[in-house]
Amino acid sequence: MQSTQLWELVRSESQRLSLLLNGLDPDQWQTTTLSQAWSVRHVAAHLAAAGSTGTGQWLLNMVLSGFSTDRHNDRLLNKYWGTSAKQTLENFDRSCLQSRAVFNSVPGLLGEIVVHGQDVAVALGLNLEPDPAAVHEVARFYCTQDFAVNSKTLIKGLKLIATDDSFTAGHGAVVRGQLLDLVMVMAGRPAFLQQLEGEAVEELRLRLV
């Protein structure tokens, strides 16, 4: 897919998530998501940082963080945290208007938005249905690279088959399911394993421990 088409998907998925976030009440902003121990507000601040940080800024922040990934993420998150959830949302909405992706990895940024969108929506019991084209591009990217998540390593020696898309990848023991569920598992979300089937499901479960 062309870069311009990928950016269109990034913006449409960002706007989709923005609509959901703009409808939340204060308590919902404090809800723990499927992403580590992050609240909805943490996720919004993280995505604001992801969509606002260029490669040079990212590298500088990594140096200033002593090459600690945790400190690096915390520094960026705090930069876009704001003084209130309203300001965090404003920072996220502002990031949606930009065209920045670390190392020019637009599929990586798209993956951040799609996966974290589900982290938020599932935790809140809300529906957030991404564009199938966006999910397909993220799945293809995750199968070929370890970027923000160790997706390529996770599925090594396994074959993924989507039941709702033409997507297939890999060779070996089979795991099948809806493509979004496969993407979420590749992103390290074991909660989505229950939606999958096939001989490789248990192997994936062990790898995610």
N, C-alpha and C. Protein backbone atom coordinates (compact mmCIF):
# COMPACT_ATOMS: atom_id res chain seq x y z
N MET A 1 0.85 -1.19 0.00
CA MET A 1 0.00 0.00 0.00
C MET A 1 0.88 1.24 0.00
N GLN A 2 0.50 2.26 -0.77
CA GLN A 2 1.25 3.50 -0.86
C GLN A 2 1.22 4.25 0.48
N SER A 3 2.28 5.05 0.69
CA SER A 3 2.40 5.82 1.94
C SER A 3 1.20 6.74 2.14
N THR A 4 0.73 7.36 1.05
CA THR A 4 -0.42 8.27 1.19
C THR A 4 -1.66 7.51 1.65
N GLN A 5 -1.82 6.30 1.16
CA GLN A 5 -2.98 5.49 1.58
C GLN A 5 -2.85 5.07 3.04
N LEU A 6 -1.62 4.75 3.46
CA LEU A 6 -1.40 4.38 4.86
C LEU A 6 -1.69 5.55 5.78
N TRP A 7 -1.27 6.75 5.38
CA TRP A 7 -1.55 7.93 6.21
C TRP A 7 -3.05 8.19 6.29
N GLU A 8 -3.77 7.92 5.22
CA GLU A 8 -5.23 8.07 5.26
C GLU A 8 -5.84 7.13 6.28
N LEU A 9 -5.31 5.90 6.35
CA LEU A 9 -5.80 4.94 7.35
C LEU A 9 -5.44 5.39 8.75
N VAL A 10 -4.23 5.92 8.93
CA VAL A 10 -3.82 6.43 10.25
C VAL A 10 -4.78 7.51 10.72
N ARG A 11 -5.10 8.43 9.83
CA ARG A 11 -5.97 9.55 10.22
C ARG A 11 -7.40 9.08 10.48
N SER A 12 -7.90 8.17 9.67
CA SER A 12 -9.28 7.71 9.86
C SER A 12 -9.40 6.90 11.15
N GLU A 13 -8.39 6.07 11.46
CA GLU A 13 -8.44 5.30 12.70
C GLU A 13 -8.25 6.20 13.91
N SER A 14 -7.41 7.21 13.78
CA SER A 14 -7.23 8.18 14.87
C SER A 14 -8.53 8.92 15.14
N GLN A 15 -9.21 9.33 14.09
CA GLN A 15 -10.48 10.03 14.25
C GLN A 15 -11.54 9.13 14.85
N ARG A 16 -11.51 7.86 14.47
CA ARG A 16 -12.46 6.90 15.02
C ARG A 16 -12.27 6.78 16.54
N LEU A 17 -11.01 6.68 16.95
CA LEU A 17 -10.70 6.59 18.38
C LEU A 17 -11.02 7.90 19.09
N SER A 18 -10.75 9.02 18.42
CA SER A 18 -11.05 10.33 19.01
C SER A 18 -12.54 10.47 19.33
N LEU A 19 -13.39 9.99 18.43
CA LEU A 19 -14.84 10.06 18.68
C LEU A 19 -15.21 9.28 19.93
N LEU A 20 -14.59 8.12 20.11
CA LEU A 20 -14.87 7.32 21.31
C LEU A 20 -14.38 8.06 22.55
N LEU A 21 -13.16 8.58 22.51
CA LEU A 21 -12.59 9.26 23.68
C LEU A 21 -13.37 10.51 24.05
N ASN A 22 -13.86 11.22 23.04
CA ASN A 22 -14.61 12.45 23.31
C ASN A 22 -15.95 12.17 23.98
N GLY A 23 -16.41 10.93 23.95
CA GLY A 23 -17.68 10.60 24.58
C GLY A 23 -17.56 10.02 25.98
N LEU A 24 -16.33 9.97 26.53
CA LEU A 24 -16.13 9.34 27.83
C LEU A 24 -16.38 10.31 28.98
N ASP A 25 -16.82 9.74 30.11
CA ASP A 25 -16.97 10.55 31.32
C ASP A 25 -15.68 10.45 32.15
N PRO A 26 -15.53 11.26 33.18
CA PRO A 26 -14.28 11.28 33.97
C PRO A 26 -13.89 9.92 34.54
N ASP A 27 -14.86 9.14 35.00
CA ASP A 27 -14.53 7.83 35.56
C ASP A 27 -13.97 6.89 34.50
N GLN A 28 -14.52 6.96 33.30
CA GLN A 28 -14.05 6.09 32.23
C GLN A 28 -12.60 6.38 31.86
N TRP A 29 -12.20 7.64 32.01
CA TRP A 29 -10.81 7.99 31.70
C TRP A 29 -9.83 7.32 32.66
N GLN A 30 -10.31 6.90 33.82
CA GLN A 30 -9.44 6.25 34.81
C GLN A 30 -9.45 4.73 34.70
N THR A 31 -10.28 4.19 33.80
CA THR A 31 -10.40 2.74 33.65
C THR A 31 -9.09 2.12 33.20
N THR A 32 -8.71 1.00 33.81
CA THR A 32 -7.52 0.28 33.40
C THR A 32 -7.78 -0.44 32.09
N THR A 33 -6.89 -0.27 31.13
CA THR A 33 -7.06 -0.87 29.80
C THR A 33 -6.36 -2.23 29.73
N LEU A 34 -6.34 -2.81 28.54
CA LEU A 34 -5.64 -4.08 28.34
C LEU A 34 -4.14 -3.88 28.14
N SER A 35 -3.70 -2.65 28.11
CA SER A 35 -2.29 -2.33 27.88
C SER A 35 -1.58 -2.14 29.20
N GLN A 36 -0.88 -3.18 29.64
CA GLN A 36 -0.13 -3.15 30.88
C GLN A 36 -1.07 -2.70 32.01
N ALA A 37 -0.63 -1.71 32.79
CA ALA A 37 -1.49 -1.19 33.85
C ALA A 37 -1.95 0.23 33.50
N TRP A 38 -1.93 0.55 32.22
CA TRP A 38 -2.27 1.89 31.79
C TRP A 38 -3.77 2.14 31.84
N SER A 39 -4.12 3.34 32.27
CA SER A 39 -5.51 3.79 32.21
C SER A 39 -5.79 4.30 30.80
N VAL A 40 -7.05 4.62 30.55
CA VAL A 40 -7.42 5.20 29.25
C VAL A 40 -6.62 6.48 29.01
N ARG A 41 -6.45 7.27 30.06
CA ARG A 41 -5.70 8.52 29.90
C ARG A 41 -4.24 8.25 29.54
N HIS A 42 -3.64 7.23 30.16
CA HIS A 42 -2.27 6.87 29.80
C HIS A 42 -2.16 6.52 28.31
N VAL A 43 -3.12 5.73 27.84
CA VAL A 43 -3.10 5.31 26.44
C VAL A 43 -3.23 6.53 25.52
N ALA A 44 -4.14 7.44 25.85
CA ALA A 44 -4.33 8.64 25.03
C ALA A 44 -3.06 9.48 24.99
N ALA A 45 -2.39 9.61 26.13
CA ALA A 45 -1.15 10.38 26.17
C ALA A 45 -0.05 9.69 25.37
N HIS A 46 0.01 8.38 25.48
CA HIS A 46 1.00 7.60 24.73
C HIS A 46 0.78 7.76 23.22
N LEU A 47 -0.46 7.70 22.78
CA LEU A 47 -0.76 7.85 21.35
C LEU A 47 -0.51 9.27 20.89
N ALA A 48 -0.76 10.25 21.76
CA ALA A 48 -0.45 11.64 21.42
C ALA A 48 1.05 11.78 21.18
N ALA A 49 1.85 11.13 22.02
CA ALA A 49 3.30 11.16 21.84
C ALA A 49 3.71 10.45 20.56
N ALA A 50 3.11 9.29 20.30
CA ALA A 50 3.46 8.50 19.12
C ALA A 50 3.19 9.27 17.83
N GLY A 51 2.11 10.05 17.82
CA GLY A 51 1.74 10.79 16.62
C GLY A 51 2.37 12.16 16.51
N SER A 52 3.14 12.55 17.53
CA SER A 52 3.74 13.89 17.55
C SER A 52 5.26 13.87 17.53
N THR A 53 5.86 12.69 17.65
CA THR A 53 7.30 12.58 17.82
C THR A 53 7.98 12.08 16.56
N GLY A 54 8.90 12.89 16.04
CA GLY A 54 9.67 12.48 14.87
C GLY A 54 10.87 11.63 15.27
N THR A 55 11.59 11.14 14.30
CA THR A 55 12.71 10.25 14.57
C THR A 55 13.80 10.92 15.39
N GLY A 56 14.16 12.15 15.04
CA GLY A 56 15.19 12.87 15.78
C GLY A 56 14.82 13.06 17.23
N GLN A 57 13.58 13.47 17.48
CA GLN A 57 13.12 13.66 18.86
C GLN A 57 13.12 12.34 19.61
N TRP A 58 12.71 11.29 18.93
CA TRP A 58 12.66 9.97 19.55
C TRP A 58 14.05 9.52 19.97
N LEU A 59 15.02 9.68 19.08
CA LEU A 59 16.39 9.27 19.38
C LEU A 59 16.98 10.09 20.51
N LEU A 60 16.74 11.40 20.50
CA LEU A 60 17.24 12.26 21.57
C LEU A 60 16.63 11.85 22.91
N ASN A 61 15.34 11.58 22.91
CA ASN A 61 14.68 11.19 24.15
C ASN A 61 15.24 9.85 24.66
N MET A 62 15.57 8.95 23.75
CA MET A 62 16.16 7.67 24.15
C MET A 62 17.51 7.88 24.81
N VAL A 63 18.31 8.79 24.27
CA VAL A 63 19.62 9.10 24.86
C VAL A 63 19.43 9.71 26.25
N LEU A 64 18.52 10.68 26.35
CA LEU A 64 18.27 11.33 27.63
C LEU A 64 17.67 10.38 28.67
N SER A 65 17.10 9.29 28.18
CA SER A 65 16.51 8.28 29.08
C SER A 65 17.51 7.19 29.44
N GLY A 66 18.76 7.38 29.03
CA GLY A 66 19.78 6.39 29.34
C GLY A 66 19.55 5.06 28.63
N PHE A 67 18.89 5.12 27.46
CA PHE A 67 18.57 3.95 26.65
C PHE A 67 17.68 2.94 27.40
N SER A 68 16.95 3.45 28.37
CA SER A 68 15.95 2.64 29.08
C SER A 68 14.61 2.82 28.39
N THR A 69 14.05 1.74 27.87
CA THR A 69 12.77 1.83 27.17
C THR A 69 11.67 2.33 28.09
N ASP A 70 11.66 1.87 29.34
CA ASP A 70 10.62 2.30 30.28
C ASP A 70 10.71 3.80 30.55
N ARG A 71 11.93 4.29 30.83
CA ARG A 71 12.09 5.73 31.08
C ARG A 71 11.78 6.54 29.82
N HIS A 72 12.17 6.01 28.68
CA HIS A 72 11.89 6.66 27.40
C HIS A 72 10.38 6.84 27.21
N ASN A 73 9.62 5.76 27.41
CA ASN A 73 8.17 5.83 27.25
C ASN A 73 7.54 6.77 28.28
N ASP A 74 8.04 6.71 29.51
CA ASP A 74 7.49 7.56 30.58
C ASP A 74 7.72 9.04 30.28
N ARG A 75 8.91 9.37 29.79
CA ARG A 75 9.22 10.76 29.47
C ARG A 75 8.29 11.30 28.38
N LEU A 76 8.10 10.50 27.34
CA LEU A 76 7.21 10.94 26.26
C LEU A 76 5.77 11.03 26.73
N LEU A 77 5.34 10.03 27.51
CA LEU A 77 3.96 10.03 28.01
C LEU A 77 3.70 11.27 28.88
N ASN A 78 4.64 11.57 29.76
CA ASN A 78 4.47 12.72 30.65
C ASN A 78 4.41 14.03 29.88
N LYS A 79 5.11 14.09 28.77
CA LYS A 79 5.13 15.31 27.95
C LYS A 79 3.75 15.64 27.41
N TYR A 80 2.95 14.59 27.16
CA TYR A 80 1.62 14.80 26.57
C TYR A 80 0.48 14.49 27.54
N TRP A 81 0.83 14.34 28.81
CA TRP A 81 -0.16 14.01 29.84
C TRP A 81 -1.11 15.17 30.10
N GLY A 82 -0.56 16.38 30.19
CA GLY A 82 -1.39 17.55 30.46
C GLY A 82 -1.80 17.65 31.91
N THR A 83 -2.61 18.64 32.21
CA THR A 83 -3.05 18.88 33.58
C THR A 83 -4.42 18.28 33.87
N SER A 84 -5.04 17.72 32.85
CA SER A 84 -6.37 17.12 33.00
C SER A 84 -6.60 16.15 31.85
N ALA A 85 -7.62 15.31 32.00
CA ALA A 85 -7.97 14.40 30.91
C ALA A 85 -8.37 15.19 29.67
N LYS A 86 -9.01 16.32 29.86
CA LYS A 86 -9.42 17.17 28.73
C LYS A 86 -8.19 17.62 27.94
N GLN A 87 -7.13 17.99 28.65
CA GLN A 87 -5.94 18.42 27.96
C GLN A 87 -5.22 17.25 27.29
N THR A 88 -5.25 16.09 27.93
CA THR A 88 -4.68 14.90 27.30
C THR A 88 -5.39 14.61 25.98
N LEU A 89 -6.71 14.72 25.99
CA LEU A 89 -7.49 14.49 24.78
C LEU A 89 -7.15 15.54 23.72
N GLU A 90 -6.99 16.78 24.14
CA GLU A 90 -6.61 17.83 23.19
C GLU A 90 -5.26 17.52 22.55
N ASN A 91 -4.33 17.01 23.36
CA ASN A 91 -3.01 16.63 22.82
C ASN A 91 -3.14 15.49 21.82
N PHE A 92 -3.99 14.52 22.13
CA PHE A 92 -4.20 13.42 21.20
C PHE A 92 -4.84 13.93 19.90
N ASP A 93 -5.89 14.73 20.03
CA ASP A 93 -6.56 15.25 18.84
C ASP A 93 -5.61 16.08 17.97
N ARG A 94 -4.71 16.81 18.62
CA ARG A 94 -3.72 17.60 17.88
C ARG A 94 -2.76 16.69 17.12
N SER A 95 -2.41 15.58 17.75
CA SER A 95 -1.49 14.64 17.09
C SER A 95 -2.11 14.01 15.85
N CYS A 96 -3.45 13.91 15.84
CA CYS A 96 -4.14 13.30 14.70
C CYS A 96 -4.00 14.13 13.43
N LEU A 97 -3.64 15.39 13.58
CA LEU A 97 -3.52 16.28 12.43
C LEU A 97 -2.11 16.28 11.84
N GLN A 98 -1.19 15.58 12.51
CA GLN A 98 0.20 15.58 12.08
C GLN A 98 0.52 14.35 11.23
N SER A 99 1.67 14.38 10.62
CA SER A 99 2.12 13.25 9.79
C SER A 99 3.54 12.88 10.20
N ARG A 100 3.66 12.39 11.42
CA ARG A 100 4.96 12.00 11.95
C ARG A 100 4.93 10.54 12.39
N ALA A 101 5.95 9.82 12.00
CA ALA A 101 6.08 8.42 12.42
C ALA A 101 7.56 8.13 12.62
N VAL A 102 7.91 7.60 13.76
CA VAL A 102 9.31 7.30 14.07
C VAL A 102 9.87 6.34 13.02
N PHE A 103 11.06 6.67 12.50
CA PHE A 103 11.72 5.90 11.44
C PHE A 103 10.82 5.75 10.20
N ASN A 104 9.88 6.70 10.05
CA ASN A 104 8.95 6.69 8.91
C ASN A 104 8.14 5.40 8.83
N SER A 105 7.94 4.76 9.97
CA SER A 105 7.16 3.52 9.98
C SER A 105 5.68 3.84 10.16
N VAL A 106 5.04 4.16 9.07
CA VAL A 106 3.61 4.48 9.13
C VAL A 106 2.79 3.25 9.53
N PRO A 107 3.11 2.04 9.03
CA PRO A 107 2.37 0.86 9.51
C PRO A 107 2.54 0.64 11.01
N GLY A 108 3.73 0.99 11.53
CA GLY A 108 3.94 0.85 12.97
C GLY A 108 3.03 1.78 13.76
N LEU A 109 2.90 3.02 13.29
CA LEU A 109 2.00 3.97 13.94
C LEU A 109 0.56 3.51 13.82
N LEU A 110 0.19 3.00 12.66
CA LEU A 110 -1.16 2.49 12.46
C LEU A 110 -1.44 1.36 13.44
N GLY A 111 -0.45 0.49 13.65
CA GLY A 111 -0.61 -0.60 14.60
C GLY A 111 -0.84 -0.08 16.01
N GLU A 112 -0.10 0.96 16.39
CA GLU A 112 -0.29 1.55 17.72
C GLU A 112 -1.74 2.00 17.92
N ILE A 113 -2.28 2.65 16.92
CA ILE A 113 -3.64 3.21 17.03
C ILE A 113 -4.68 2.10 17.06
N VAL A 114 -4.55 1.13 16.15
CA VAL A 114 -5.53 0.04 16.10
C VAL A 114 -5.50 -0.79 17.39
N VAL A 115 -4.31 -1.18 17.81
CA VAL A 115 -4.19 -2.04 19.00
C VAL A 115 -4.61 -1.31 20.26
N HIS A 116 -4.10 -0.11 20.47
CA HIS A 116 -4.46 0.62 21.68
C HIS A 116 -5.93 1.04 21.67
N GLY A 117 -6.49 1.23 20.48
CA GLY A 117 -7.92 1.51 20.40
C GLY A 117 -8.73 0.35 20.96
N GLN A 118 -8.32 -0.87 20.62
CA GLN A 118 -9.00 -2.04 21.17
C GLN A 118 -8.72 -2.20 22.66
N ASP A 119 -7.50 -1.86 23.09
CA ASP A 119 -7.18 -1.90 24.52
C ASP A 119 -8.19 -1.08 25.32
N VAL A 120 -8.50 0.08 24.79
CA VAL A 120 -9.43 1.00 25.45
C VAL A 120 -10.87 0.50 25.33
N ALA A 121 -11.29 0.22 24.12
CA ALA A 121 -12.69 -0.12 23.87
C ALA A 121 -13.12 -1.38 24.61
N VAL A 122 -12.31 -2.42 24.55
CA VAL A 122 -12.65 -3.69 25.21
C VAL A 122 -12.75 -3.49 26.72
N ALA A 123 -11.80 -2.74 27.27
CA ALA A 123 -11.82 -2.49 28.72
C ALA A 123 -13.07 -1.75 29.16
N LEU A 124 -13.57 -0.88 28.29
CA LEU A 124 -14.76 -0.09 28.61
C LEU A 124 -16.06 -0.78 28.21
N GLY A 125 -15.95 -1.91 27.53
CA GLY A 125 -17.15 -2.60 27.06
C GLY A 125 -17.81 -1.88 25.91
N LEU A 126 -17.02 -1.16 25.13
CA LEU A 126 -17.54 -0.40 24.00
C LEU A 126 -17.09 -1.03 22.69
N ASN A 127 -17.79 -0.71 21.62
CA ASN A 127 -17.44 -1.25 20.31
C ASN A 127 -16.63 -0.23 19.52
N LEU A 128 -15.48 -0.66 19.01
CA LEU A 128 -14.65 0.18 18.16
C LEU A 128 -14.18 -0.71 17.02
N GLU A 129 -14.81 -0.59 15.89
CA GLU A 129 -14.54 -1.48 14.77
C GLU A 129 -13.65 -0.80 13.75
N PRO A 130 -12.38 -1.18 13.66
CA PRO A 130 -11.47 -0.53 12.72
C PRO A 130 -11.76 -0.93 11.28
N ASP A 131 -11.27 -0.13 10.37
CA ASP A 131 -11.38 -0.43 8.94
C ASP A 131 -10.64 -1.74 8.67
N PRO A 132 -11.28 -2.70 7.98
CA PRO A 132 -10.60 -3.96 7.67
C PRO A 132 -9.28 -3.76 6.94
N ALA A 133 -9.19 -2.73 6.10
CA ALA A 133 -7.95 -2.45 5.37
C ALA A 133 -6.83 -2.08 6.34
N ALA A 134 -7.18 -1.35 7.41
CA ALA A 134 -6.19 -0.98 8.42
C ALA A 134 -5.71 -2.21 9.17
N VAL A 135 -6.64 -3.08 9.53
CA VAL A 135 -6.27 -4.31 10.25
C VAL A 135 -5.37 -5.18 9.39
N HIS A 136 -5.70 -5.26 8.09
CA HIS A 136 -4.89 -6.08 7.16
C HIS A 136 -3.46 -5.56 7.08
N GLU A 137 -3.30 -4.25 6.97
CA GLU A 137 -1.96 -3.67 6.88
C GLU A 137 -1.17 -3.88 8.17
N VAL A 138 -1.82 -3.77 9.31
CA VAL A 138 -1.14 -4.00 10.58
C VAL A 138 -0.72 -5.46 10.70
N ALA A 139 -1.60 -6.37 10.31
CA ALA A 139 -1.28 -7.80 10.37
C ALA A 139 -0.07 -8.11 9.50
N ARG A 140 -0.05 -7.56 8.31
CA ARG A 140 1.07 -7.82 7.40
C ARG A 140 2.37 -7.26 7.98
N PHE A 141 2.31 -6.09 8.58
CA PHE A 141 3.48 -5.47 9.19
C PHE A 141 3.97 -6.29 10.39
N TYR A 142 3.05 -6.71 11.25
CA TYR A 142 3.43 -7.46 12.45
C TYR A 142 4.08 -8.80 12.10
N CYS A 143 3.71 -9.39 10.98
CA CYS A 143 4.28 -10.68 10.59
C CYS A 143 5.70 -10.55 10.04
N THR A 144 6.08 -9.35 9.68
CA THR A 144 7.38 -9.17 9.03
C THR A 144 8.40 -8.44 9.88
N GLN A 145 7.96 -7.80 10.99
CA GLN A 145 8.90 -7.02 11.80
C GLN A 145 8.55 -7.09 13.28
N ASP A 146 9.59 -7.05 14.10
CA ASP A 146 9.43 -6.76 15.53
C ASP A 146 9.67 -5.27 15.68
N PHE A 147 8.60 -4.49 15.86
CA PHE A 147 8.76 -3.03 15.94
C PHE A 147 8.45 -2.59 17.37
N ALA A 148 7.25 -2.17 17.63
CA ALA A 148 6.88 -1.81 19.01
C ALA A 148 6.56 -3.05 19.83
N VAL A 149 6.25 -4.14 19.15
CA VAL A 149 5.95 -5.42 19.81
C VAL A 149 6.76 -6.53 19.12
N ASN A 150 6.98 -7.64 19.83
CA ASN A 150 7.76 -8.73 19.27
C ASN A 150 6.88 -9.70 18.48
N SER A 151 6.13 -9.15 17.56
CA SER A 151 5.12 -9.93 16.83
C SER A 151 5.72 -10.97 15.91
N LYS A 152 6.74 -10.61 15.15
CA LYS A 152 7.36 -11.55 14.22
C LYS A 152 7.97 -12.73 14.97
N THR A 153 8.65 -12.44 16.07
CA THR A 153 9.25 -13.50 16.89
C THR A 153 8.18 -14.39 17.51
N LEU A 154 7.09 -13.78 17.95
CA LEU A 154 6.02 -14.52 18.62
C LEU A 154 5.44 -15.60 17.73
N ILE A 155 5.28 -15.33 16.45
CA ILE A 155 4.59 -16.27 15.56
C ILE A 155 5.55 -17.12 14.72
N LYS A 156 6.83 -17.07 15.03
CA LYS A 156 7.81 -17.83 14.25
C LYS A 156 7.47 -19.33 14.28
N GLY A 157 7.45 -19.96 13.11
CA GLY A 157 7.16 -21.38 13.02
C GLY A 157 5.69 -21.73 13.07
N LEU A 158 4.83 -20.71 12.99
CA LEU A 158 3.38 -20.93 13.02
C LEU A 158 2.75 -20.37 11.74
N LYS A 159 1.57 -20.87 11.43
CA LYS A 159 0.82 -20.37 10.28
C LYS A 159 -0.46 -19.71 10.75
N LEU A 160 -0.66 -18.46 10.36
CA LEU A 160 -1.85 -17.70 10.72
C LEU A 160 -2.81 -17.67 9.54
N ILE A 161 -4.08 -17.95 9.82
CA ILE A 161 -5.11 -17.92 8.79
C ILE A 161 -6.28 -17.10 9.30
N ALA A 162 -6.61 -16.04 8.58
CA ALA A 162 -7.77 -15.22 8.95
C ALA A 162 -9.04 -15.85 8.40
N THR A 163 -10.08 -15.87 9.21
CA THR A 163 -11.35 -16.44 8.78
C THR A 163 -12.28 -15.40 8.16
N ASP A 164 -11.91 -14.13 8.25
CA ASP A 164 -12.76 -13.06 7.73
C ASP A 164 -12.02 -12.18 6.73
N ASP A 165 -10.87 -12.67 6.25
CA ASP A 165 -10.02 -11.88 5.36
C ASP A 165 -9.17 -12.86 4.55
N SER A 166 -8.57 -12.38 3.49
CA SER A 166 -7.72 -13.24 2.67
C SER A 166 -6.35 -13.46 3.28
N PHE A 167 -6.09 -12.86 4.41
CA PHE A 167 -4.76 -12.87 5.02
C PHE A 167 -4.34 -14.26 5.50
N THR A 168 -3.14 -14.68 5.10
CA THR A 168 -2.46 -15.84 5.67
C THR A 168 -0.99 -15.48 5.77
N ALA A 169 -0.29 -16.10 6.73
CA ALA A 169 1.14 -15.82 6.90
C ALA A 169 1.80 -16.97 7.63
N GLY A 170 3.05 -17.24 7.27
CA GLY A 170 3.85 -18.20 7.99
C GLY A 170 3.64 -19.64 7.55
N HIS A 171 4.38 -20.53 8.20
CA HIS A 171 4.32 -21.96 7.92
C HIS A 171 4.45 -22.72 9.24
N GLY A 172 3.71 -23.79 9.36
CA GLY A 172 3.80 -24.61 10.56
C GLY A 172 2.43 -24.89 11.15
N ALA A 173 2.40 -25.09 12.46
CA ALA A 173 1.13 -25.35 13.15
C ALA A 173 0.20 -24.17 12.95
N VAL A 174 -1.09 -24.47 12.78
CA VAL A 174 -2.07 -23.46 12.37
C VAL A 174 -2.78 -22.83 13.57
N VAL A 175 -3.00 -21.52 13.45
CA VAL A 175 -3.91 -20.80 14.33
C VAL A 175 -4.79 -19.95 13.42
N ARG A 176 -6.09 -20.00 13.66
CA ARG A 176 -7.01 -19.26 12.79
C ARG A 176 -8.01 -18.48 13.63
N GLY A 177 -8.52 -17.43 13.02
CA GLY A 177 -9.52 -16.60 13.69
C GLY A 177 -9.72 -15.31 12.94
N GLN A 178 -10.57 -14.45 13.44
CA GLN A 178 -10.77 -13.15 12.80
C GLN A 178 -9.47 -12.36 12.86
N LEU A 179 -9.22 -11.58 11.82
CA LEU A 179 -7.92 -10.94 11.68
C LEU A 179 -7.61 -9.98 12.83
N LEU A 180 -8.60 -9.26 13.31
CA LEU A 180 -8.36 -8.34 14.42
C LEU A 180 -7.91 -9.11 15.67
N ASP A 181 -8.49 -10.26 15.91
CA ASP A 181 -8.08 -11.07 17.06
C ASP A 181 -6.65 -11.57 16.88
N LEU A 182 -6.29 -11.97 15.67
CA LEU A 182 -4.92 -12.39 15.40
C LEU A 182 -3.94 -11.24 15.63
N VAL A 183 -4.31 -10.05 15.18
CA VAL A 183 -3.47 -8.87 15.38
C VAL A 183 -3.27 -8.59 16.87
N MET A 184 -4.34 -8.66 17.64
CA MET A 184 -4.24 -8.36 19.06
C MET A 184 -3.36 -9.38 19.78
N VAL A 185 -3.44 -10.63 19.37
CA VAL A 185 -2.56 -11.64 19.96
C VAL A 185 -1.12 -11.37 19.56
N MET A 186 -0.87 -11.04 18.30
CA MET A 186 0.48 -10.71 17.87
C MET A 186 1.03 -9.51 18.63
N ALA A 187 0.14 -8.63 19.08
CA ALA A 187 0.55 -7.46 19.86
C ALA A 187 0.73 -7.80 21.34
N GLY A 188 0.57 -9.08 21.68
CA GLY A 188 0.83 -9.50 23.06
C GLY A 188 -0.36 -9.42 23.99
N ARG A 189 -1.57 -9.51 23.44
CA ARG A 189 -2.79 -9.45 24.27
C ARG A 189 -3.39 -10.85 24.40
N PRO A 190 -3.05 -11.59 25.45
CA PRO A 190 -3.53 -12.98 25.60
C PRO A 190 -5.04 -13.10 25.74
N ALA A 191 -5.73 -12.03 26.12
CA ALA A 191 -7.18 -12.09 26.28
C ALA A 191 -7.88 -12.49 24.98
N PHE A 192 -7.23 -12.25 23.84
CA PHE A 192 -7.85 -12.54 22.55
C PHE A 192 -7.61 -13.97 22.08
N LEU A 193 -6.80 -14.72 22.83
CA LEU A 193 -6.55 -16.11 22.46
C LEU A 193 -7.83 -16.94 22.46
N GLN A 194 -8.76 -16.60 23.34
CA GLN A 194 -9.99 -17.37 23.45
C GLN A 194 -10.85 -17.27 22.21
N GLN A 195 -10.56 -16.28 21.36
CA GLN A 195 -11.32 -16.13 20.13
C GLN A 195 -10.72 -16.95 18.99
N LEU A 196 -9.54 -17.52 19.21
CA LEU A 196 -8.83 -18.23 18.14
C LEU A 196 -9.01 -19.74 18.27
N GLU A 197 -8.69 -20.45 17.20
CA GLU A 197 -8.76 -21.91 17.21
C GLU A 197 -7.61 -22.47 16.38
N GLY A 198 -7.34 -23.75 16.58
CA GLY A 198 -6.25 -24.38 15.85
C GLY A 198 -5.22 -24.97 16.78
N GLU A 199 -4.37 -25.81 16.22
CA GLU A 199 -3.39 -26.55 17.02
C GLU A 199 -2.33 -25.66 17.65
N ALA A 200 -2.15 -24.45 17.13
CA ALA A 200 -1.08 -23.58 17.62
C ALA A 200 -1.53 -22.64 18.72
N VAL A 201 -2.79 -22.65 19.09
CA VAL A 201 -3.28 -21.72 20.10
C VAL A 201 -2.56 -21.90 21.43
N GLU A 202 -2.41 -23.15 21.84
CA GLU A 202 -1.74 -23.42 23.12
C GLU A 202 -0.28 -22.99 23.08
N GLU A 203 0.36 -23.18 21.93
CA GLU A 203 1.75 -22.75 21.78
C GLU A 203 1.86 -21.24 21.93
N LEU A 204 0.92 -20.52 21.33
CA LEU A 204 0.90 -19.08 21.47
C LEU A 204 0.69 -18.66 22.93
N ARG A 205 -0.16 -19.39 23.60
CA ARG A 205 -0.43 -19.10 25.01
C ARG A 205 0.86 -19.22 25.83
N LEU A 206 1.62 -20.27 25.57
CA LEU A 206 2.88 -20.48 26.29
C LEU A 206 3.89 -19.38 25.96
N ARG A 207 3.90 -18.95 24.72
CA ARG A 207 4.85 -17.92 24.31
C ARG A 207 4.51 -16.56 24.90
N LEU A 208 3.24 -16.36 25.21
CA LEU A 208 2.81 -15.07 25.76
C LEU A 208 2.98 -14.96 27.27
N VAL A 209 3.32 -16.06 27.91
CA VAL A 209 3.49 -16.05 29.37
C VAL A 209 4.71 -15.20 29.74
